[in-house]
Short mmCIF file of C-alpha atoms in Angstrom, two decimals:
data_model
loop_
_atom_site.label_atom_id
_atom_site.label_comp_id
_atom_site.label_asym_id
_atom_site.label_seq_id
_atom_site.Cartn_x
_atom_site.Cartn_y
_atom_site.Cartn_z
CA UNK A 1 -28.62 4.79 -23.02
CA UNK A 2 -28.16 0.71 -21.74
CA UNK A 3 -31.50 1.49 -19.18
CA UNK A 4 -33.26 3.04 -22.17
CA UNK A 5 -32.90 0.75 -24.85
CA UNK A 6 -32.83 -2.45 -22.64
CA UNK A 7 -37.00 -1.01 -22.17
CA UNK A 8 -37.87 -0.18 -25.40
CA UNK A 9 -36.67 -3.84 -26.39
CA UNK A 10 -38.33 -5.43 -23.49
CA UNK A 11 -41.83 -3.49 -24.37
CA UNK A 12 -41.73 -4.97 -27.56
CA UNK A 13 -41.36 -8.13 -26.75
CA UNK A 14 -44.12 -7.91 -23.56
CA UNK A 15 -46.04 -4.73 -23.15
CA UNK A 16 -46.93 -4.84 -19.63
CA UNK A 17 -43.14 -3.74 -19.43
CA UNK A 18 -44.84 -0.54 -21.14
CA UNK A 19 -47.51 0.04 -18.18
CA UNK A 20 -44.97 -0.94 -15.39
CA UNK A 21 -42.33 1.05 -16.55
CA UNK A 22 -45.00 4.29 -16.19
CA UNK A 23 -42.43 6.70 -18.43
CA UNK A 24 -43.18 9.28 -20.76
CA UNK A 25 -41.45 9.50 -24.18
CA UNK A 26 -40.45 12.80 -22.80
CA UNK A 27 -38.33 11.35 -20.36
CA UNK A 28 -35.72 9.20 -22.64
CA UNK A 29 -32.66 10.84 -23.60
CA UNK A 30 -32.24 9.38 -26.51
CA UNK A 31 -34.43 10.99 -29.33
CA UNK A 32 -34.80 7.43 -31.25
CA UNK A 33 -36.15 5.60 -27.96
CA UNK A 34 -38.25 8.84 -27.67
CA UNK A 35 -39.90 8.03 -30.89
CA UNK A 36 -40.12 4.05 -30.23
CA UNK A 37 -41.67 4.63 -26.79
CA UNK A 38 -44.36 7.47 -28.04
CA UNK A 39 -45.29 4.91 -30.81
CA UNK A 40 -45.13 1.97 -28.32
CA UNK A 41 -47.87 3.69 -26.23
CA UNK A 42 -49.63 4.24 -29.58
CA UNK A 43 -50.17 0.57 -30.68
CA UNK A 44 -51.37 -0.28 -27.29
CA UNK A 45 -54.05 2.71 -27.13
CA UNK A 46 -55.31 1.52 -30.35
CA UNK A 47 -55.17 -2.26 -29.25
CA UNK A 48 -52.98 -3.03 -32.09
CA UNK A 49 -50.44 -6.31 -31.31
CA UNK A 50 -46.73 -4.80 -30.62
CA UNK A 51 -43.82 -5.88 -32.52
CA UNK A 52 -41.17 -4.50 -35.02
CA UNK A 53 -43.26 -4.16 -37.40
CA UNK A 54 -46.31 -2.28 -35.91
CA UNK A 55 -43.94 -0.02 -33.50
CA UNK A 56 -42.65 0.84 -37.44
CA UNK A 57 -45.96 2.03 -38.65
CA UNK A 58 -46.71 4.03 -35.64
CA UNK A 59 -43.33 6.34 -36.01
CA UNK A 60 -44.73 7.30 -39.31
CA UNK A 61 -41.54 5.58 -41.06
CA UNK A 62 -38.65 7.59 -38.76
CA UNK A 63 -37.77 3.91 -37.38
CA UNK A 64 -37.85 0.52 -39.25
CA UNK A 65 -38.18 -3.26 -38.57
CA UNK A 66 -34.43 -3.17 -38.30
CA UNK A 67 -33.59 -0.45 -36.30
CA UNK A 68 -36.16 -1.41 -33.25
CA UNK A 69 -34.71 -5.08 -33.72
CA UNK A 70 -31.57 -3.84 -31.95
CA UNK A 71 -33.45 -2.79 -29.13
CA UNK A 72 -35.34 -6.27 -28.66
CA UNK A 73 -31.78 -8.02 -28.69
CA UNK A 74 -30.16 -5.17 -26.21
CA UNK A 75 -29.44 -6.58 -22.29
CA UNK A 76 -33.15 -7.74 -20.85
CA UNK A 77 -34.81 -6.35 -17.95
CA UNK A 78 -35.48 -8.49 -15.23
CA UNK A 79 -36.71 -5.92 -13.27
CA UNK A 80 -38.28 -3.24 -14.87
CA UNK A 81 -38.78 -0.75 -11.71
CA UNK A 82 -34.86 -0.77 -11.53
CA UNK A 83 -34.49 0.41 -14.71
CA UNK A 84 -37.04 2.96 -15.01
CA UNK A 85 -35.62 4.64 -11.96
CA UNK A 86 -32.99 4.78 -13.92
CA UNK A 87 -33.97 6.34 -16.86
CA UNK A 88 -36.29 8.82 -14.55
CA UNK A 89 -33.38 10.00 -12.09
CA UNK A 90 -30.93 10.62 -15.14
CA UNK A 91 -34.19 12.27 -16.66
CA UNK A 92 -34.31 14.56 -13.25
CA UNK A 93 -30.42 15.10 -13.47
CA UNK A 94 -30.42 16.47 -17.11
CA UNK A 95 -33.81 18.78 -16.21
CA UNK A 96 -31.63 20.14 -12.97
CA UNK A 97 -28.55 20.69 -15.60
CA UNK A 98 -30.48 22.53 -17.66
CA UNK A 99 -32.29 24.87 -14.64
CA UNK A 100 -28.66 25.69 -13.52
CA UNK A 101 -27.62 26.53 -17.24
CA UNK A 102 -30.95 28.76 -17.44
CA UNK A 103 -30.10 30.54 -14.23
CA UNK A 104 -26.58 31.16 -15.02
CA UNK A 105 -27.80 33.13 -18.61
CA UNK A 106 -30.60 35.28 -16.70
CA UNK A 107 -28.04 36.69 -14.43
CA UNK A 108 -25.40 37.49 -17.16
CA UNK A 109 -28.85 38.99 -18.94
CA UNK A 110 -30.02 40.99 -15.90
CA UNK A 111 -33.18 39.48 -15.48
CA UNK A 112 -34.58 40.75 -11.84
CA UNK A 113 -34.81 39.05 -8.56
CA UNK A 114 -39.39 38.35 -8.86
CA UNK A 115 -38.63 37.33 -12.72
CA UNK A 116 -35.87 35.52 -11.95
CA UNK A 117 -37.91 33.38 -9.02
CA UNK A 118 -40.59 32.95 -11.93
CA UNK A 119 -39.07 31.61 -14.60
CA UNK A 120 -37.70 28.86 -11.55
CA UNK A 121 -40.73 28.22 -10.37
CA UNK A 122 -42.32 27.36 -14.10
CA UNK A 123 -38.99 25.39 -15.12
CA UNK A 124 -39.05 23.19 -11.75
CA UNK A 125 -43.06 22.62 -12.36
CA UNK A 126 -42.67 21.63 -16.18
CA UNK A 127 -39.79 19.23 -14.65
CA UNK A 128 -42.30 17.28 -12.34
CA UNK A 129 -45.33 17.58 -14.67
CA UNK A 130 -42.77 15.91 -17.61
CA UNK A 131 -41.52 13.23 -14.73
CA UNK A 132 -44.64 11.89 -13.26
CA UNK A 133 -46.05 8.72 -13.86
CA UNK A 134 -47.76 7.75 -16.41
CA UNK A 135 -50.31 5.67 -15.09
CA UNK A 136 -52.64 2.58 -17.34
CA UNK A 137 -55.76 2.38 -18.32
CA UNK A 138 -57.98 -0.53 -17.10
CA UNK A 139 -59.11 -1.20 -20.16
CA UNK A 140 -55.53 -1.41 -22.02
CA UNK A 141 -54.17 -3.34 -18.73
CA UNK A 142 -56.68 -5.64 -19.13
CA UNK A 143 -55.98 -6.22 -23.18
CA UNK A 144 -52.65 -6.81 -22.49
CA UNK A 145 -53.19 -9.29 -19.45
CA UNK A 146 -55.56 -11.23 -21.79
CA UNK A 147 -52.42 -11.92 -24.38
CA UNK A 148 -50.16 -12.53 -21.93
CA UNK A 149 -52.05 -15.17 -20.24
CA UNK A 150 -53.32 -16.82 -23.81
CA UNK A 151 -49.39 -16.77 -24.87
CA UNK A 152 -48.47 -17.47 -21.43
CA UNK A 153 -47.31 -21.77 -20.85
CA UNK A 154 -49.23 -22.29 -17.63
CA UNK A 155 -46.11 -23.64 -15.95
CA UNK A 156 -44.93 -19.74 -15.67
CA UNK A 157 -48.42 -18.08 -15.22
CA UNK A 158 -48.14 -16.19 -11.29
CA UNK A 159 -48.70 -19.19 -9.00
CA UNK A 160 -46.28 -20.94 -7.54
CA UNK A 161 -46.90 -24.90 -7.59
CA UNK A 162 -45.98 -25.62 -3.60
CA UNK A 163 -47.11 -29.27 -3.80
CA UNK A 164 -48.86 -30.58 -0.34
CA UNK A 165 -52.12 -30.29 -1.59
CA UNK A 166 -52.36 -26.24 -1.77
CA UNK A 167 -53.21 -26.19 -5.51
CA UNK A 168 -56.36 -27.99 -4.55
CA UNK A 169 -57.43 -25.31 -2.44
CA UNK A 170 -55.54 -22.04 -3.92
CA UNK A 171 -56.14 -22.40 -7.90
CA UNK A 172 -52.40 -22.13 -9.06
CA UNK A 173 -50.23 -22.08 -6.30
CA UNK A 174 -48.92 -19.73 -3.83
CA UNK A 175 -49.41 -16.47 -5.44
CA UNK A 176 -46.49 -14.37 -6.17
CA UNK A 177 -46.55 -10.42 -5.30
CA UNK A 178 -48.35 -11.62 -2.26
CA UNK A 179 -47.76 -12.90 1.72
CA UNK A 180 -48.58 -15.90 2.61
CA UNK A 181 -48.11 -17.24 6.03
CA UNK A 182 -47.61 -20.73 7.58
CA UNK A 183 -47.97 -20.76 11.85
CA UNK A 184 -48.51 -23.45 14.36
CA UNK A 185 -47.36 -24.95 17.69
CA UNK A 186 -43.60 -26.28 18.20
CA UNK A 187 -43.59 -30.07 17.02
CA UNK A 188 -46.33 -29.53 14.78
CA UNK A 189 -43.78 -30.11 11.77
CA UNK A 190 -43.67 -26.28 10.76
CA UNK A 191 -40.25 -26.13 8.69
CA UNK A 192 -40.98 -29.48 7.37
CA UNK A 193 -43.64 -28.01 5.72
CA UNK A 194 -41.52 -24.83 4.66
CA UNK A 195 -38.85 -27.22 3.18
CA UNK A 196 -41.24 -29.15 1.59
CA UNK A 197 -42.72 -25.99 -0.12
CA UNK A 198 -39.18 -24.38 -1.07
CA UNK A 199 -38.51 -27.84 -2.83
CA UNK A 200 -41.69 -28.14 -4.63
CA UNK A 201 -41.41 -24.62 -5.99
CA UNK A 202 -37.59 -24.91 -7.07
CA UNK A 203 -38.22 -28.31 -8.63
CA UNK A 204 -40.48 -26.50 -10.81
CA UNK A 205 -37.84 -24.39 -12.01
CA UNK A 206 -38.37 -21.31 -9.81
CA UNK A 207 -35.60 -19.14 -7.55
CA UNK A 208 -36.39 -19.27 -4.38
CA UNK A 209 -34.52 -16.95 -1.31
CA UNK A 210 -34.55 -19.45 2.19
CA UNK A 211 -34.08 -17.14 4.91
CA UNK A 212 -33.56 -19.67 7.84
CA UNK A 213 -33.20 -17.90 10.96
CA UNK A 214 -33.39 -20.51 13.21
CA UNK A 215 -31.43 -23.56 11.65
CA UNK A 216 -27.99 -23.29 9.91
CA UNK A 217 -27.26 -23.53 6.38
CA UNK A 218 -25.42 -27.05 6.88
CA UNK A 219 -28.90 -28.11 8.84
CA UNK A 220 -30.86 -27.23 5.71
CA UNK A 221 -28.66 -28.78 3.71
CA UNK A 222 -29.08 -32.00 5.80
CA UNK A 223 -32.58 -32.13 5.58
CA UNK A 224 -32.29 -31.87 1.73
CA UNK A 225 -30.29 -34.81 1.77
CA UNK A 226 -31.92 -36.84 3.83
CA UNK A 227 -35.39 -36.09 1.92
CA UNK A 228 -33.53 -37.34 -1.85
CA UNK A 229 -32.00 -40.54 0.04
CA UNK A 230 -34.49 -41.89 2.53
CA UNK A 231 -31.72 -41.70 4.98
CA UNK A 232 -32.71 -39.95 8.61
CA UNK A 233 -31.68 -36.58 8.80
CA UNK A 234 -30.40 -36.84 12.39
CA UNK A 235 -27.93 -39.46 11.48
CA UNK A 236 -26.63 -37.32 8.73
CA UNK A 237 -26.29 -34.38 10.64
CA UNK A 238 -24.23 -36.50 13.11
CA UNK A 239 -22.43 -38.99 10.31
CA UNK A 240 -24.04 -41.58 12.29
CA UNK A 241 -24.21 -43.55 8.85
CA UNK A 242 -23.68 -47.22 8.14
CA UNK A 243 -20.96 -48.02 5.39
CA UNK A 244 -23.96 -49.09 3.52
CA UNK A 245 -25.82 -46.05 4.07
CA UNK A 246 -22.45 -43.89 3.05
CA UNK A 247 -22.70 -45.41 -0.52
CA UNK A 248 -26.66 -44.43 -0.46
CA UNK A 249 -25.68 -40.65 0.36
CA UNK A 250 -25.47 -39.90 -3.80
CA UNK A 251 -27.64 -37.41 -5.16
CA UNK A 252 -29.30 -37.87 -9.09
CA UNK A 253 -28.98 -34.81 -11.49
CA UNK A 254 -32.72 -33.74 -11.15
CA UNK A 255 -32.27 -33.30 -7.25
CA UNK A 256 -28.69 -31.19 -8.17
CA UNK A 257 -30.88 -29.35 -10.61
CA UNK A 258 -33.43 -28.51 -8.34
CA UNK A 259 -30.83 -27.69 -5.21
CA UNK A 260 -29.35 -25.07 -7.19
CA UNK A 261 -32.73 -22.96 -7.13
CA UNK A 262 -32.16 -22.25 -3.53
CA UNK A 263 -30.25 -20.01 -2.09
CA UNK A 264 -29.26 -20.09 1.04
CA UNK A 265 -29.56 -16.88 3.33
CA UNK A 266 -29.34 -18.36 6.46
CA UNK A 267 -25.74 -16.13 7.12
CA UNK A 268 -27.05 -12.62 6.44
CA UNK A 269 -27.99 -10.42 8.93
CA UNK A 270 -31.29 -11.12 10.21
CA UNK A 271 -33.41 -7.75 9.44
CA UNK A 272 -36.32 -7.71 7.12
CA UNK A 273 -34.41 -4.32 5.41
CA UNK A 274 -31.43 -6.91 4.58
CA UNK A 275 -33.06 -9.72 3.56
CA UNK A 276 -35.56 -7.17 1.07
CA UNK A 277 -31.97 -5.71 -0.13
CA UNK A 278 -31.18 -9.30 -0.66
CA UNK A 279 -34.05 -10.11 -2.51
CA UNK A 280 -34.39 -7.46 -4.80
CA UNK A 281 -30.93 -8.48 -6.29
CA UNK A 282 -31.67 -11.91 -6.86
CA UNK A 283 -35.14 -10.77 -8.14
CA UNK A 284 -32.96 -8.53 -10.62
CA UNK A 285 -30.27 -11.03 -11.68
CA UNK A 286 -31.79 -14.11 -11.48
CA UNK A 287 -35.68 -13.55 -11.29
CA UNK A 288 -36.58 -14.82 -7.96
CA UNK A 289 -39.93 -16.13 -7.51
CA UNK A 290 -40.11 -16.59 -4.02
CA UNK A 291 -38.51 -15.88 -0.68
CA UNK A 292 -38.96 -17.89 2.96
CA UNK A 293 -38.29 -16.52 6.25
CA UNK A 294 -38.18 -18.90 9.23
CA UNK A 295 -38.89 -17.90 11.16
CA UNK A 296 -40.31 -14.16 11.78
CA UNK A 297 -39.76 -13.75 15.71
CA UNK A 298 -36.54 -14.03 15.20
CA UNK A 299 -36.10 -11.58 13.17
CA UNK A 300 -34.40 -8.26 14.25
CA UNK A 301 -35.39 -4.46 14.03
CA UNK A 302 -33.09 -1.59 13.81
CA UNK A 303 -34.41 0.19 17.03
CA UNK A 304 -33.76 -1.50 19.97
CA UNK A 305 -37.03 0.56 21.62
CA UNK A 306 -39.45 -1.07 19.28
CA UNK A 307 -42.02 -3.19 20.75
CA UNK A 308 -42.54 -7.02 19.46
CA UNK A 309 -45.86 -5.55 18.06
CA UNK A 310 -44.30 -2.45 16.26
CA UNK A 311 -41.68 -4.89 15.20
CA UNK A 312 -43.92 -7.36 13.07
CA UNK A 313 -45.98 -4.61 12.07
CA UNK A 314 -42.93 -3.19 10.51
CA UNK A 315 -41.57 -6.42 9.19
CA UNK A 316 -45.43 -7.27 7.58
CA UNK A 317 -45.86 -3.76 5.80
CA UNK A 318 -42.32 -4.01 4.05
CA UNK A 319 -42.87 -7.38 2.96
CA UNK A 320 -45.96 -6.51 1.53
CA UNK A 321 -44.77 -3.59 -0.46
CA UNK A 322 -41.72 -5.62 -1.25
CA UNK A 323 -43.58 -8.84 -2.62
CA UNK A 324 -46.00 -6.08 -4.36
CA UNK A 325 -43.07 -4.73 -5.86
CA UNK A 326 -40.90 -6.73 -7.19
CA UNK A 327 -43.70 -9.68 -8.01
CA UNK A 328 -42.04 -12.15 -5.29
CA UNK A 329 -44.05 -14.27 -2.64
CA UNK A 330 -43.18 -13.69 0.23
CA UNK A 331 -43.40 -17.12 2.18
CA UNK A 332 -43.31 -16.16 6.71
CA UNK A 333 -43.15 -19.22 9.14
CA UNK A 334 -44.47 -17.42 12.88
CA UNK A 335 -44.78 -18.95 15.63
CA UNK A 336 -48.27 -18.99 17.89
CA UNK A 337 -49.27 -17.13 21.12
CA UNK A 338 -48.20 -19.32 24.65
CA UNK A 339 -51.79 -19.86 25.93
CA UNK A 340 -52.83 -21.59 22.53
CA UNK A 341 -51.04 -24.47 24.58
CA UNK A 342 -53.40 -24.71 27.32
CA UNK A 343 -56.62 -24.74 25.56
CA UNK A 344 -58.27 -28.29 24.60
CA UNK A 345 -58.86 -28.02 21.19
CA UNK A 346 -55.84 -26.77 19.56
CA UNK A 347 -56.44 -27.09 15.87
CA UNK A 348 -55.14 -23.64 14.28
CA UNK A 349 -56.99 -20.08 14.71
CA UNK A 350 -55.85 -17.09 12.60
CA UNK A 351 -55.70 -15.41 15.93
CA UNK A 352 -53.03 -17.97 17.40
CA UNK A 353 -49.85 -15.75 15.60
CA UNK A 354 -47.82 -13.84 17.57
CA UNK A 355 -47.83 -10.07 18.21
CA UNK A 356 -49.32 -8.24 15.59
CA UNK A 357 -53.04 -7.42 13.65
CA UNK A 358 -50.31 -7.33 10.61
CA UNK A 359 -49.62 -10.78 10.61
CA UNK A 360 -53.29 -11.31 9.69
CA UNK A 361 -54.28 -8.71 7.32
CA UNK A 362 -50.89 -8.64 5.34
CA UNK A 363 -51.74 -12.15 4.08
CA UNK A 364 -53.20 -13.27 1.40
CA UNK A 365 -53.14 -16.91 2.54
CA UNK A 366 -53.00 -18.41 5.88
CA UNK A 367 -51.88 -21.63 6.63
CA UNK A 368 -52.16 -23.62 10.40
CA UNK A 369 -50.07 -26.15 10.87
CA UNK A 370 -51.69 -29.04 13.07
CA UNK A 371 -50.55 -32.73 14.24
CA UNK A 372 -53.36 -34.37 15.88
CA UNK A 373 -51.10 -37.65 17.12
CA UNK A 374 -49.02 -35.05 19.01
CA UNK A 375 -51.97 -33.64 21.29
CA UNK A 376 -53.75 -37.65 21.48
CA UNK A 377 -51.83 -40.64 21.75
CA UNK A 378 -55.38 -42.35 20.20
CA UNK A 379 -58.11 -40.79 18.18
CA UNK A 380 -60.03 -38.69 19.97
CA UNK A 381 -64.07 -39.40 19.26
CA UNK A 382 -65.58 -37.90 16.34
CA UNK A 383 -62.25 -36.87 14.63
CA UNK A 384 -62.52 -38.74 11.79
CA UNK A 385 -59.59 -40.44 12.13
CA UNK A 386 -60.80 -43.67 14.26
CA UNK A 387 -61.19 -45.86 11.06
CA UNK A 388 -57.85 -45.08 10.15
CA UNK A 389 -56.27 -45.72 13.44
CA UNK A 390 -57.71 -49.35 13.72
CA UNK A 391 -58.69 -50.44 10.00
CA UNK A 392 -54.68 -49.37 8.36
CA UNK A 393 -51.98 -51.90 8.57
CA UNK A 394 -49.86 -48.91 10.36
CA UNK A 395 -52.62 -47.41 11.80
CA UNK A 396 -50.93 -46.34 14.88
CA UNK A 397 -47.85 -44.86 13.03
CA UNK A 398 -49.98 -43.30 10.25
CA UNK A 399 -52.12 -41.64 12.98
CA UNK A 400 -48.90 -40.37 14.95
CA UNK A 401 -47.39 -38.73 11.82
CA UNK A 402 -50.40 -37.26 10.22
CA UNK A 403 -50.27 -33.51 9.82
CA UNK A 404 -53.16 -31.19 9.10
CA UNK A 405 -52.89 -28.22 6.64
CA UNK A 406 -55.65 -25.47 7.87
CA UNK A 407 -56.79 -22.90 4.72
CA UNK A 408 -57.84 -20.06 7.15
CA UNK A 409 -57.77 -17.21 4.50
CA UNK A 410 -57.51 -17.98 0.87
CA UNK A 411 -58.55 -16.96 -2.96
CA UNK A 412 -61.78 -18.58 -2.57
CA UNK A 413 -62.56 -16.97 0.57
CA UNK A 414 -63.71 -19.88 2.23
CA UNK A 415 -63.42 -19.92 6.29
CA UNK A 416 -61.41 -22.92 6.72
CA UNK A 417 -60.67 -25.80 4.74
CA UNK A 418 -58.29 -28.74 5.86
CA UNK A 419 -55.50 -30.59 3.86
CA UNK A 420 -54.43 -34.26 5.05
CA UNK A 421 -50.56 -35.08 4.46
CA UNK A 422 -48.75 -37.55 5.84
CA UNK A 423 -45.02 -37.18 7.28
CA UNK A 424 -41.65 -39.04 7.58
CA UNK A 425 -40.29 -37.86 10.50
CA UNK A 426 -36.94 -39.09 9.51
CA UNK A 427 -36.63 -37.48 5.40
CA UNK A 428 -39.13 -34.85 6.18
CA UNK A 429 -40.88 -36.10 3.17
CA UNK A 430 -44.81 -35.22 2.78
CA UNK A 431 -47.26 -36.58 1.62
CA UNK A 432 -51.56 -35.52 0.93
CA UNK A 433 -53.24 -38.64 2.37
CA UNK A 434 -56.73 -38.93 0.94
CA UNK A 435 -59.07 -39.70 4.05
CA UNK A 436 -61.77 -40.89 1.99
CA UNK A 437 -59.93 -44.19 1.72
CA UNK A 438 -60.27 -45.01 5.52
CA UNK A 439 -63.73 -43.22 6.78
#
């Protein structure tokens, strides 16, 4: 009865629990959650506000204030899929009960072999017409979004606030239930950027899941450090450190705070099936907003036959269901086809990922990845950033650490639009660096 109640109580309290839950009164157990979910459905047909008191009306006085008041203080739902397969498979288990008790009491009554096969056939169908889902209208979806988002503080509205500029170009954040992915050439300061992003979104008080592939947790947790001290992360890693520097290597509450957002999942087993397992649960018990693999290459499939190709295409259609699912963004660092190297101009294409059509059409948002001072050692002509290079007091080591964030498929469905940041190689702090001030 836990699964049941826990949704009754969390439908009162937000109704879009109501829609995504897709169960019919039918298929509670418990007769009093029957009634509270049939009068649920009620007050949202009719567009009436749902609470205690007008869930009370609707059961025509069979349940009052204070009896649906122990629902809205039973165990929450984090994750309402997981418990409405819970109420529908226990909903399946008592219809398959009852078919077994039926057939049992036609043989003792001598009903024939044809009748017999009937009277199956019509249980079993009333069984799957009672479980399927009940589906929302548009028009009552969109009532309820409307309250949601006027009650709604816009600090836990869907986007994700990933700092580095994005909001400027993606109207609230990184968008969660989505895939968003970040590619580029090595050097060009990729998982600097993914750090970067994982801190910005657990400093705003969101769970995120960082999947490093590539580095190990202790590496992460170096670059952490080094970004809250201003001390080089290479000399951390190494304890290359000054006595001085020792004493600096203190970090202040709100960075603790923060750090204890992300988890690390650098150790698990490197399979998009695991780290989807992994998420769900932290989605469930902790409501995880995002998760962060770095990067996808790397990643392994359970065939050993499978082609690179099938392989991404795999890994992109589960994440998509997955972030789709369970409301989580689903951040993917890839890295960029060989020949992009030997080209001339190699600011970021959407075609430059590796392997798959997927990688492309899964996401919702694109992001290239692009350090001019890497590629030129000056400005080259016409780039914009000539003024910079010679008019800046560090011109020269402004120019060389300047990193380009390339929009190549957003919300506003513009073709490309380009992001200025500035980086310290040594913290892996960033930085949006308004070119205006030097053109």
């Amino acid at each position: 009865m836990n699964a049941e109640q826990s949704l009754v109580g969390a439908a009162i309290r937000d109704p879009k629990v109501f829609h995504e839950a897709a169960l019919q009164y039918s298929q509670f157990a418990d007769p009093f959650c029957q009634v509270a979910w049939k009068a649920i459905g009620k007050c949202i047909e009719s567009g009436i506000e749902v609470d205690e008191i007008t869930v009370s009306d609707a059961t025509n006085g069979k349940l009052g204030p204070a009896d649906l008041s122990k629902y809205t203080t039973a165990v929450g739902v984090t994750n309402t899929q997981y418990w409405s397969d819970i109420v529908r498979d226990e909903f399946v288990k008592r219809g398959v009960a009852t078919l077994s008790s039926n057939f049992q009491k036609w043989s003792a009554d001598g009903v024939s072999g044809p009748e017999m096969l009937t009277r199956v056939q019509r249980q079993i169908e009333v069984l799957e017409s009672s479980n399927a889902r009940a589906l929302p209208t548009l028009g009552s979806l969109a009532a309820d979004e409307i309250g949601r988002i006027r009650l709604t503080p816009r600090s836990e509205l869907q986007g994700l606030p990933a700092g580095l500029g994005i909001g400027r170009v993606v109207p609230g954040g990184i968008s969660r239930g989505k895939v968003t992915t970040l590619f580029g050439e090595s050097g060009n300061f990729k998982t600097t950027v993914k750090n970067n992003i994982v801190l910005n979104i657990a400093r705003a008080g969101h769970v995120v899941l960082d999947v490093s592939v590539e580095d190990a947790n202790e590496l992460t947790a170096h670059r952490f450090i080094a970004g809250c001290t201003g001390l080089n992360y290479g000399q951390i890693a190494a304890g290359d450190l000054s006595d001085i520097d020792r004493e600096r290597l203190k970090l202040e509450e709100r960075h603790i705070e923060a750090a204890k957002n992300v988890i690390l999942a650098g150790e698990i087993i490197p399979n998009i099936d695991e780290i989807i397992r992994t998420a769900r649960y932290y989605a469930q018990k902790q409501g995880l907003a995002a998760v962060v693999i770095d990067y996808v290459q790397l990643l392994e499939g359970r065939n050993p036959r499978q082609t690179q190709k099938e392989l991404l295409d795999e890994i992109m259609r589960k994440s998509q269901l997955a972030a789709k699912r369970d409301n989580v963004a689903y951040i993917i660092v890839s890295q960029v086809k060989q020949d992009v190297d030997q080209r001339p101009d190699h600011k970021p294409r959407i075609t430059d990922m590796i392997g798959s059509s997927a990688m492309r059409t899964a996401s919702k948002l694109s992001i290239g990845v692009y350090r001019p001072g890497l590629y030129h050692n000056t400005p080259a002509k016409g780039s914009g950033y000539e003024k910079l290079f010679s008019n800046h007091p560090q011109g020269e080591e402004v120019y060389k650490n300047m990193l380009e964030l390339h929009f190549l498929k957003n919300v506003l469905g513009e073709p490309r639009v380009v992001v200025h940041c500035n980086v310290n190689p040594g913290t892996g702090h960033i930085q949006p660096f308004d070119m205006r001030d030097w053109q």
